[in-house]
Each structure stands twice: as structure tokens, then as C-alpha cells.
Amino acid sequence: MRVLITGAAGFIGSTLAHRLAARGTEVVGIDNLNDYYPVALKQDRLKRLQSECGDKFTFHKVDFSDMGALNSVLADEKFDRIVHLGAQAGVRYSIENPHAYVQANLVGHLNMLEVARNREVEHMVYASSSSVYGGNTKLPFSVDDRVDHPLSLYAATKKADELMSETYANLYRLPLTGLRFFTVYGPWGRPDMMMWIFTKKILEGETIPVFNGGNMYRDFTYVEDIVSGVVACLDNPPSDDAKPKAGGSIQPHALYNIGNHRSEHLMKVIEILEAECGKKAVMEMLPMQDGDVEKTYADIDAIQSDLGYQPTTPIEVGVPAFVAWYKEYNGL
């Protein structure tokens, strides 16, 4: 099998590429290396892949929302399956720069669907997000829940990606699997995410912003558990048998939550960070942010029963692993 990964210089994408290459799967990675967060981190992830994966990993710099450039780069590349993880990330940034999300998450997703259709790939797995659940109050969030009330443009683009994918599964019988990720963290993570921000500020003695007065709950999911779920999905395309799939489609299109199936209180995570950093956090209690939600909690019954997915990393293990990596990466 040869797999194309978009967002290969990203957090989840680079970790997935490393896992696939380690098992002998050839990986073609693409990424536009944009400056939403420091490009140096993305380049360091690529250096790790190139040094540890050898000829199992090939990389091309390209913006997948530019169809002409994408077709040009992929013209001589062969691949059997696609994992489309590239996107403009960040709930809060979508309020400041909405056009970036339309270009990357809508135009870009359509382009990848077209690549998958024209290449007649065996399966495309794509990243959705737990943010599609928006204002839902029923916990845990299930793939059978309605997701018609997004609270941010980012969430709306991810729901739109699911809808576009449903039409391609219907029109072209293209096997597709959408994955709603829940608060991913771990080594090689993103500097714009809470785990990195809090660790950095605690170590440097700076004040950390704690929203909703700390009354926040998240289904924190360790990146290696996420990747295990992605690989399980990649290896098991949905059947074109007119039977209902996870998420309710009768097309060859499944939707799964990938989470830790635990909703952890934010203050508990801060306590673990304090212990690992060896410092007390200086906290500024703030109101809820626009576009944010108070609680996330993944119902993972569907992916457990269909694919045997089982997260194994509680925050008591995962958070110390992240802090240890952060210190090593930053020479602390």
C-alpha cells in the first residue's frame, strides 16, 4: 500500500506518517508549510520523518487548495489510499480570518475529493472535528446526534466537508471515512493549543488564561491513540453494501468519533502540568470565549464495535509525556 497524507508536516499528520512508515507502508506527504504557527516546528517534524523513515517517506510542498499546483505535484506519484488531515486549524482564528478557512477547508477538501475520484483510490480518510457538535448539550457526543448548530466557522467548514463527502460517496461510490477528533495533544503538538501554551507559560512564570473560570471539560486524547484509530480506519474502508454505516449513511461513507472517552476537568489537567513543570500556575480567570464550548465528551461506541479501537493513554500518563518532550525539544 502507498498512502498520500495531506498536512504531513502537521501534528497528527507527521505522527501518522511515522507510524505508517514504521510498519513498512510507503508515504507520500504534502503540506504547504504555512505560517499559522512557526514553520520551524513543521520543518523539524519533516526532518524527523526524513531521517527516521528513509525512502518510505517522500515529501512535496504544495497548497492542496490550488488544484493546478496539486495536480502538477501529484502527476508522477502513485498512491492507493489518502488520509486528508491538512486544514486551516483553530476555532478562535476562524473568527479573525474566515477566508482562510473557506479556502483551505472547503475548496481544499473538494480538491482532495476530486483527486480521490479521478485516481479511483481505494479509500480516503479525512479529518472532521468534535467542534461540529457545537451547542449540543447531550453528553457524550454521538455520531448519531444532529450537528446543525455550529458555534464557529471552523466547525461549519468541517460539517460542510462531511456533507460534500456524502455526495461523493453517493455519486461516485467513493469509500470515505470522516473522523471527528477530540482535543488531541502529545509530543510534536501545536503551539496554539492549550497544552503547549500552558506548559510554556507555567515554565516561564507567566500568567495562563483560564476561560469560563476554569469550569471547562475536554476529552483529551493522546496523539498515539488518535493515530491508532486513523490507521484502523485506513485499513478498513466502508463497504458499498447499502447498509447503514456509523453516522447513518447507507453510502460507502462512515463517520467516527476518535476520543479518549473521558471528559476531564481543565483544573485537573492544570494540576498535572504544575506537578510536571515543578511550578504553580499563575492563573487569570476569564469568561467563556466566543465560539468555544464548555464540555466535550466522545461516545466512541461505533469505532470500538466496528474496528476494535481502544484508547490506552489517560491524562496521568499523556500529560507528563508531553511535558517531557516539550522540555527536551526546547532544550530545558
CSV table of C-alpha atoms in Angstrom, one decimal:
chain,number,residue,atom,x,y,z
A,1,MET,CA,0.0,0.0,0.0
A,2,ARG,CA,1.1,3.5,-0.8
A,3,VAL,CA,-0.6,6.3,1.1
A,4,LEU,CA,-0.9,10.1,0.4
A,5,ILE,CA,-1.1,12.2,3.6
A,6,THR,CA,-2.1,15.9,3.5
A,7,GLY,CA,-0.9,18.0,6.3
A,8,ALA,CA,2.2,15.7,6.6
A,9,ALA,CA,4.2,18.4,8.4
A,10,GLY,CA,1.4,18.9,10.9
A,11,PHE,CA,1.0,17.4,14.4
A,12,ILE,CA,-1.3,14.4,13.6
A,13,GLY,CA,-0.1,14.0,10.0
A,14,SER,CA,3.6,13.7,10.9
A,15,THR,CA,2.9,11.3,13.7
A,16,LEU,CA,0.7,9.2,11.3
A,17,ALA,CA,3.4,9.2,8.6
A,18,HIS,CA,5.9,8.0,11.1
A,19,ARG,CA,3.7,5.1,12.3
A,20,LEU,CA,2.8,4.0,8.7
A,21,ALA,CA,6.4,4.2,7.5
A,22,ALA,CA,7.5,2.2,10.6
A,23,ARG,CA,5.2,-0.7,9.6
A,24,GLY,CA,6.5,-0.6,6.0
A,25,THR,CA,3.9,1.5,4.3
A,26,GLU,CA,5.2,4.0,1.7
A,27,VAL,CA,4.0,7.5,2.4
A,28,VAL,CA,3.8,10.5,0.1
A,29,GLY,CA,3.3,13.6,2.2
A,30,ILE,CA,2.2,17.1,1.1
A,31,ASP,CA,1.9,20.3,3.1
A,32,ASN,CA,2.0,24.0,2.2
A,33,LEU,CA,4.1,24.8,5.4
A,34,ASN,CA,2.0,27.9,6.1
A,35,ASP,CA,2.9,30.3,8.9
A,36,TYR,CA,-0.2,29.9,11.1
A,37,TYR,CA,2.3,28.8,13.7
A,38,PRO,CA,6.1,28.7,13.5
A,39,VAL,CA,7.3,27.0,10.3
A,40,ALA,CA,10.4,25.8,12.1
A,41,LEU,CA,8.4,23.3,14.1
A,42,LYS,CA,6.9,21.9,10.9
A,43,GLN,CA,10.3,21.6,9.3
A,44,ASP,CA,11.6,19.8,12.4
A,45,ARG,CA,8.8,17.3,12.1
A,46,LEU,CA,9.8,16.7,8.4
A,47,LYS,CA,13.5,16.3,9.4
A,48,ARG,CA,12.5,13.6,11.8
A,49,LEU,CA,10.5,11.8,9.2
A,50,GLN,CA,13.2,12.1,6.6
A,51,SER,CA,15.9,10.9,9.0
A,52,GLU,CA,13.9,8.0,10.6
A,53,CYS,CA,11.8,6.8,7.7
A,54,GLY,CA,14.3,6.9,4.8
A,55,ASP,CA,12.9,6.0,1.4
A,56,LYS,CA,9.5,5.1,2.9
A,57,PHE,CA,8.7,8.9,3.1
A,58,THR,CA,8.5,11.3,0.2
A,59,PHE,CA,7.5,15.0,0.7
A,60,HIS,CA,6.2,17.7,-1.6
A,61,LYS,CA,5.5,21.3,-0.6
A,62,VAL,CA,2.2,22.3,-2.2
A,63,ASP,CA,-1.1,24.0,-1.3
A,64,PHE,CA,-3.9,21.5,-1.9
A,65,SER,CA,-6.4,24.3,-2.3
A,66,ASP,CA,-4.6,25.2,-5.6
A,67,MET,CA,-5.9,22.4,-7.9
A,68,GLY,CA,-3.4,23.2,-10.7
A,69,ALA,CA,-0.4,23.0,-8.4
A,70,LEU,CA,-1.8,19.9,-6.6
A,71,ASN,CA,-2.3,18.0,-9.9
A,72,SER,CA,1.2,19.1,-11.1
A,73,VAL,CA,2.9,17.8,-7.9
A,74,LEU,CA,1.0,14.5,-7.9
A,75,ALA,CA,1.2,13.8,-11.6
A,76,ASP,CA,4.1,11.3,-11.3
A,77,GLU,CA,3.1,10.0,-7.8
A,78,LYS,CA,1.1,6.7,-7.4
A,79,PHE,CA,-0.9,6.0,-4.2
A,80,ASP,CA,-3.7,3.7,-3.3
A,81,ARG,CA,-5.3,5.5,-0.3
A,82,ILE,CA,-5.5,9.0,1.1
A,83,VAL,CA,-5.5,10.4,4.6
A,84,HIS,CA,-6.6,14.0,4.3
A,85,LEU,CA,-5.6,15.8,7.5
A,86,GLY,CA,-4.5,19.1,6.1
A,87,ALA,CA,-6.7,22.1,7.1
A,88,GLN,CA,-6.7,25.6,8.4
A,89,ALA,CA,-6.9,24.7,12.1
A,90,GLY,CA,-8.1,26.7,15.1
A,91,VAL,CA,-11.6,27.6,16.3
A,92,ARG,CA,-10.6,31.0,17.5
A,93,TYR,CA,-8.6,32.1,14.5
A,94,SER,CA,-11.6,31.4,12.3
A,95,ILE,CA,-13.3,34.4,13.8
A,96,GLU,CA,-10.3,36.6,12.8
A,97,ASN,CA,-9.6,35.2,9.4
A,98,PRO,CA,-12.7,33.5,7.9
A,99,HIS,CA,-11.5,33.4,4.3
A,100,ALA,CA,-8.5,31.2,5.2
A,101,TYR,CA,-11.0,28.5,6.3
A,102,VAL,CA,-13.1,28.7,3.2
A,103,GLN,CA,-10.1,28.3,1.0
A,104,ALA,CA,-8.3,25.5,2.9
A,105,ASN,CA,-11.2,23.6,4.4
A,106,LEU,CA,-13.9,23.9,1.7
A,107,VAL,CA,-12.0,24.4,-1.6
A,108,GLY,CA,-9.1,22.2,-0.4
A,109,HIS,CA,-11.5,19.4,0.7
A,110,LEU,CA,-13.3,19.5,-2.6
A,111,ASN,CA,-9.9,19.3,-4.4
A,112,MET,CA,-8.9,16.2,-2.4
A,113,LEU,CA,-12.3,14.6,-3.2
A,114,GLU,CA,-11.6,15.2,-6.9
A,115,VAL,CA,-8.1,13.7,-6.6
A,116,ALA,CA,-9.6,10.6,-4.9
A,117,ARG,CA,-12.3,10.3,-7.5
A,118,ASN,CA,-10.1,10.8,-10.5
A,119,ARG,CA,-7.4,8.4,-9.2
A,120,GLU,CA,-10.1,5.9,-8.2
A,121,VAL,CA,-8.4,5.4,-4.8
A,122,GLU,CA,-9.5,2.6,-2.6
A,123,HIS,CA,-10.3,4.8,0.4
A,124,MET,CA,-10.0,8.4,1.7
A,125,VAL,CA,-10.0,9.0,5.4
A,126,TYR,CA,-10.4,12.7,6.3
A,127,ALA,CA,-10.3,14.8,9.4
A,128,SER,CA,-13.5,16.3,10.7
A,129,SER,CA,-13.7,17.7,14.3
A,130,SER,CA,-15.6,17.4,17.6
A,131,SER,CA,-16.4,21.1,17.1
A,132,VAL,CA,-19.2,20.0,14.7
A,133,TYR,CA,-21.3,19.2,17.8
A,134,GLY,CA,-21.5,22.9,18.5
A,135,GLY,CA,-24.1,23.8,21.0
A,136,ASN,CA,-25.2,20.2,21.7
A,137,THR,CA,-25.8,19.7,25.4
A,138,LYS,CA,-26.3,15.9,25.4
A,139,LEU,CA,-23.2,14.1,26.6
A,140,PRO,CA,-21.3,12.1,25.4
A,141,PHE,CA,-21.4,13.3,21.8
A,142,SER,CA,-22.5,10.6,19.5
A,143,VAL,CA,-22.1,10.3,15.7
A,144,ASP,CA,-25.9,9.7,15.6
A,145,ASP,CA,-26.5,13.2,17.1
A,146,ARG,CA,-27.7,16.1,14.9
A,147,VAL,CA,-24.9,18.6,14.2
A,148,ASP,CA,-26.8,21.6,12.8
A,149,HIS,CA,-25.7,24.3,15.1
A,150,PRO,CA,-22.0,25.1,14.8
A,151,LEU,CA,-20.6,27.8,17.1
A,152,SER,CA,-17.7,28.8,14.8
A,153,LEU,CA,-16.9,29.0,11.1
A,154,TYR,CA,-14.2,26.3,11.6
A,155,ALA,CA,-16.9,23.9,12.9
A,156,ALA,CA,-19.2,24.9,9.9
A,157,THR,CA,-16.5,24.1,7.4
A,158,LYS,CA,-15.9,20.7,9.0
A,159,LYS,CA,-19.6,19.9,8.8
A,160,ALA,CA,-19.6,21.0,5.2
A,161,ASP,CA,-16.7,18.6,4.5
A,162,GLU,CA,-18.8,15.8,5.8
A,163,LEU,CA,-21.7,16.8,3.6
A,164,MET,CA,-19.5,17.1,0.5
A,165,SER,CA,-18.0,13.7,1.3
A,166,GLU,CA,-21.5,12.1,1.5
A,167,THR,CA,-22.3,13.4,-2.0
A,168,TYR,CA,-19.1,11.9,-3.4
A,169,ALA,CA,-19.8,8.6,-1.8
A,170,ASN,CA,-23.2,8.6,-3.3
A,171,LEU,CA,-22.4,9.9,-6.8
A,172,TYR,CA,-19.1,8.1,-7.3
A,173,ARG,CA,-19.2,5.2,-4.8
A,174,LEU,CA,-16.0,6.6,-3.3
A,175,PRO,CA,-15.2,4.9,0.0
A,176,LEU,CA,-14.8,7.7,2.6
A,177,THR,CA,-14.4,7.8,6.4
A,178,GLY,CA,-14.6,11.1,8.4
A,179,LEU,CA,-13.0,11.3,11.8
A,180,ARG,CA,-14.2,13.7,14.5
A,181,PHE,CA,-11.1,14.3,16.6
A,182,PHE,CA,-11.4,15.3,20.3
A,183,THR,CA,-8.7,17.6,21.8
A,184,VAL,CA,-5.6,15.9,20.5
A,185,TYR,CA,-2.3,16.5,22.5
A,186,GLY,CA,1.1,14.9,22.8
A,187,PRO,CA,4.7,15.2,21.6
A,188,TRP,CA,5.2,17.3,18.4
A,189,GLY,CA,2.0,19.1,19.2
A,190,ARG,CA,0.8,22.6,18.1
A,191,PRO,CA,2.0,25.8,19.8
A,192,ASP,CA,-1.5,27.3,19.5
A,193,MET,CA,-3.1,24.6,21.6
A,194,MET,CA,-3.8,24.7,25.3
A,195,MET,CA,-1.3,22.0,26.4
A,196,TRP,CA,1.6,23.8,24.8
A,197,ILE,CA,0.5,27.3,25.8
A,198,PHE,CA,0.0,26.3,29.4
A,199,THR,CA,3.3,24.3,29.7
A,200,LYS,CA,5.3,27.2,28.2
A,201,LYS,CA,3.7,29.9,30.4
A,202,ILE,CA,4.0,27.8,33.6
A,203,LEU,CA,7.7,27.1,33.0
A,204,GLU,CA,8.3,30.7,32.2
A,205,GLY,CA,6.3,32.0,35.2
A,206,GLU,CA,3.8,33.8,33.0
A,207,THR,CA,0.0,34.0,33.6
A,208,ILE,CA,-2.1,31.4,32.0
A,209,PRO,CA,-5.6,32.3,30.7
A,210,VAL,CA,-8.3,30.1,32.2
A,211,PHE,CA,-11.6,30.5,30.5
A,212,ASN,CA,-15.1,30.1,31.9
A,213,GLY,CA,-13.5,30.4,35.4
A,214,GLY,CA,-11.8,27.0,34.9
A,215,ASN,CA,-15.2,25.2,34.6
A,216,MET,CA,-14.2,23.5,31.3
A,217,TYR,CA,-14.2,19.9,30.4
A,218,ARG,CA,-12.4,18.3,27.5
A,219,ASP,CA,-12.0,14.8,26.1
A,220,PHE,CA,-8.2,15.0,25.9
A,221,THR,CA,-6.9,12.3,23.5
A,222,TYR,CA,-3.2,11.4,23.2
A,223,VAL,CA,-1.9,11.6,19.7
A,224,GLU,CA,-0.7,8.0,19.5
A,225,ASP,CA,-4.2,6.8,20.4
A,226,ILE,CA,-5.6,9.1,17.7
A,227,VAL,CA,-3.1,7.6,15.2
A,228,SER,CA,-4.1,4.1,16.1
A,229,GLY,CA,-7.7,5.0,15.3
A,230,VAL,CA,-6.7,6.6,12.0
A,231,VAL,CA,-4.7,3.5,10.9
A,232,ALA,CA,-7.6,1.2,11.9
A,233,CYS,CA,-9.9,3.3,9.7
A,234,LEU,CA,-7.5,3.5,6.8
A,235,ASP,CA,-7.1,-0.3,6.7
A,236,ASN,CA,-10.9,-0.9,6.8
A,237,PRO,CA,-12.8,1.1,4.1
A,238,PRO,CA,-16.6,1.2,4.5
A,239,SER,CA,-18.4,-1.3,2.2
A,240,ASP,CA,-20.6,-0.3,-0.6
A,241,ASP,CA,-23.4,-2.6,0.5
A,242,ALA,CA,-26.3,-0.1,1.1
A,243,LYS,CA,-26.3,-1.0,4.8
A,244,PRO,CA,-26.2,1.8,7.4
A,245,LYS,CA,-22.7,2.9,8.5
A,246,ALA,CA,-21.6,4.7,11.6
A,247,GLY,CA,-23.1,8.2,11.3
A,248,GLY,CA,-26.2,6.9,9.5
A,249,SER,CA,-25.1,6.9,5.8
A,250,ILE,CA,-26.1,4.0,3.5
A,251,GLN,CA,-23.4,5.1,1.1
A,252,PRO,CA,-19.8,3.9,1.5
A,253,HIS,CA,-19.2,6.7,4.0
A,254,ALA,CA,-18.6,6.3,7.7
A,255,LEU,CA,-18.2,8.9,10.5
A,256,TYR,CA,-16.5,8.1,13.7
A,257,ASN,CA,-15.6,9.9,16.9
A,258,ILE,CA,-12.0,9.4,18.0
A,259,GLY,CA,-11.6,10.4,21.6
A,260,ASN,CA,-10.4,9.1,24.9
A,261,HIS,CA,-14.0,8.6,26.1
A,262,ARG,CA,-13.3,10.6,29.3
A,263,SER,CA,-14.2,14.2,29.9
A,264,GLU,CA,-11.6,15.7,32.1
A,265,HIS,CA,-11.9,18.9,34.2
A,266,LEU,CA,-9.5,21.6,33.0
A,267,MET,CA,-8.3,22.3,36.5
A,268,LYS,CA,-7.2,18.6,36.9
A,269,VAL,CA,-5.0,19.0,33.8
A,270,ILE,CA,-3.5,22.2,35.2
A,271,GLU,CA,-2.6,20.3,38.4
A,272,ILE,CA,-0.8,17.7,36.5
A,273,LEU,CA,1.1,20.3,34.4
A,274,GLU,CA,2.1,22.1,37.7
A,275,ALA,CA,3.5,18.8,39.1
A,276,GLU,CA,5.4,18.1,35.9
A,277,CYS,CA,6.7,21.6,35.5
A,278,GLY,CA,7.6,21.9,39.1
A,279,LYS,CA,5.9,25.2,39.4
A,280,LYS,CA,2.5,26.6,40.4
A,281,ALA,CA,0.5,28.2,37.7
A,282,VAL,CA,-0.4,31.8,37.8
A,283,MET,CA,-4.0,31.9,36.6
A,284,GLU,CA,-6.2,34.6,35.2
A,285,MET,CA,-9.8,33.6,35.4
A,286,LEU,CA,-11.7,34.8,32.3
A,287,PRO,CA,-15.2,34.4,30.8
A,288,MET,CA,-16.0,31.9,28.1
A,289,GLN,CA,-14.6,32.8,24.7
A,290,ASP,CA,-16.7,33.3,21.6
A,291,GLY,CA,-17.1,30.1,19.6
A,292,ASP,CA,-16.0,27.9,22.4
A,293,VAL,CA,-17.9,25.2,24.3
A,294,GLU,CA,-17.9,24.2,27.9
A,295,LYS,CA,-17.8,20.4,27.6
A,296,THR,CA,-16.7,17.8,25.1
A,297,TYR,CA,-17.0,14.1,25.6
A,298,ALA,CA,-16.7,11.4,22.9
A,299,ASP,CA,-19.0,8.5,22.5
A,300,ILE,CA,-16.7,6.0,20.8
A,301,ASP,CA,-19.0,3.0,20.7
A,302,ALA,CA,-19.2,3.0,16.9
A,303,ILE,CA,-15.4,2.8,16.3
A,304,GLN,CA,-15.0,0.4,19.1
A,305,SER,CA,-17.6,-2.1,17.8
A,306,ASP,CA,-16.6,-1.7,14.1
A,307,LEU,CA,-12.8,-1.6,14.4
A,308,GLY,CA,-11.8,-2.5,17.9
A,309,TYR,CA,-10.4,0.9,18.7
A,310,GLN,CA,-9.5,1.4,22.3
A,311,PRO,CA,-7.6,4.4,23.7
A,312,THR,CA,-5.0,3.4,26.2
A,313,THR,CA,-3.4,6.7,27.5
A,314,PRO,CA,-5.0,8.6,30.4
A,315,ILE,CA,-4.0,12.2,31.0
A,316,GLU,CA,-2.0,11.0,34.0
A,317,VAL,CA,0.4,9.3,31.5
A,318,GLY,CA,-0.1,11.5,28.4
A,319,VAL,CA,0.4,15.0,30.0
A,320,PRO,CA,3.8,14.0,31.6
A,321,ALA,CA,4.9,12.5,28.3
A,322,PHE,CA,4.1,15.8,26.6
A,323,VAL,CA,5.9,17.9,29.2
A,324,ALA,CA,9.0,15.7,29.0
A,325,TRP,CA,9.0,16.0,25.2
A,326,TYR,CA,8.5,19.8,25.4
A,327,LYS,CA,11.4,20.2,27.7
A,328,GLU,CA,13.7,18.1,25.5
A,329,TYR,CA,12.6,19.8,22.3
A,330,ASN,CA,13.2,23.2,23.8
A,331,GLY,CA,16.5,22.2,25.5
A,332,LEU,CA,15.2,22.8,29.0
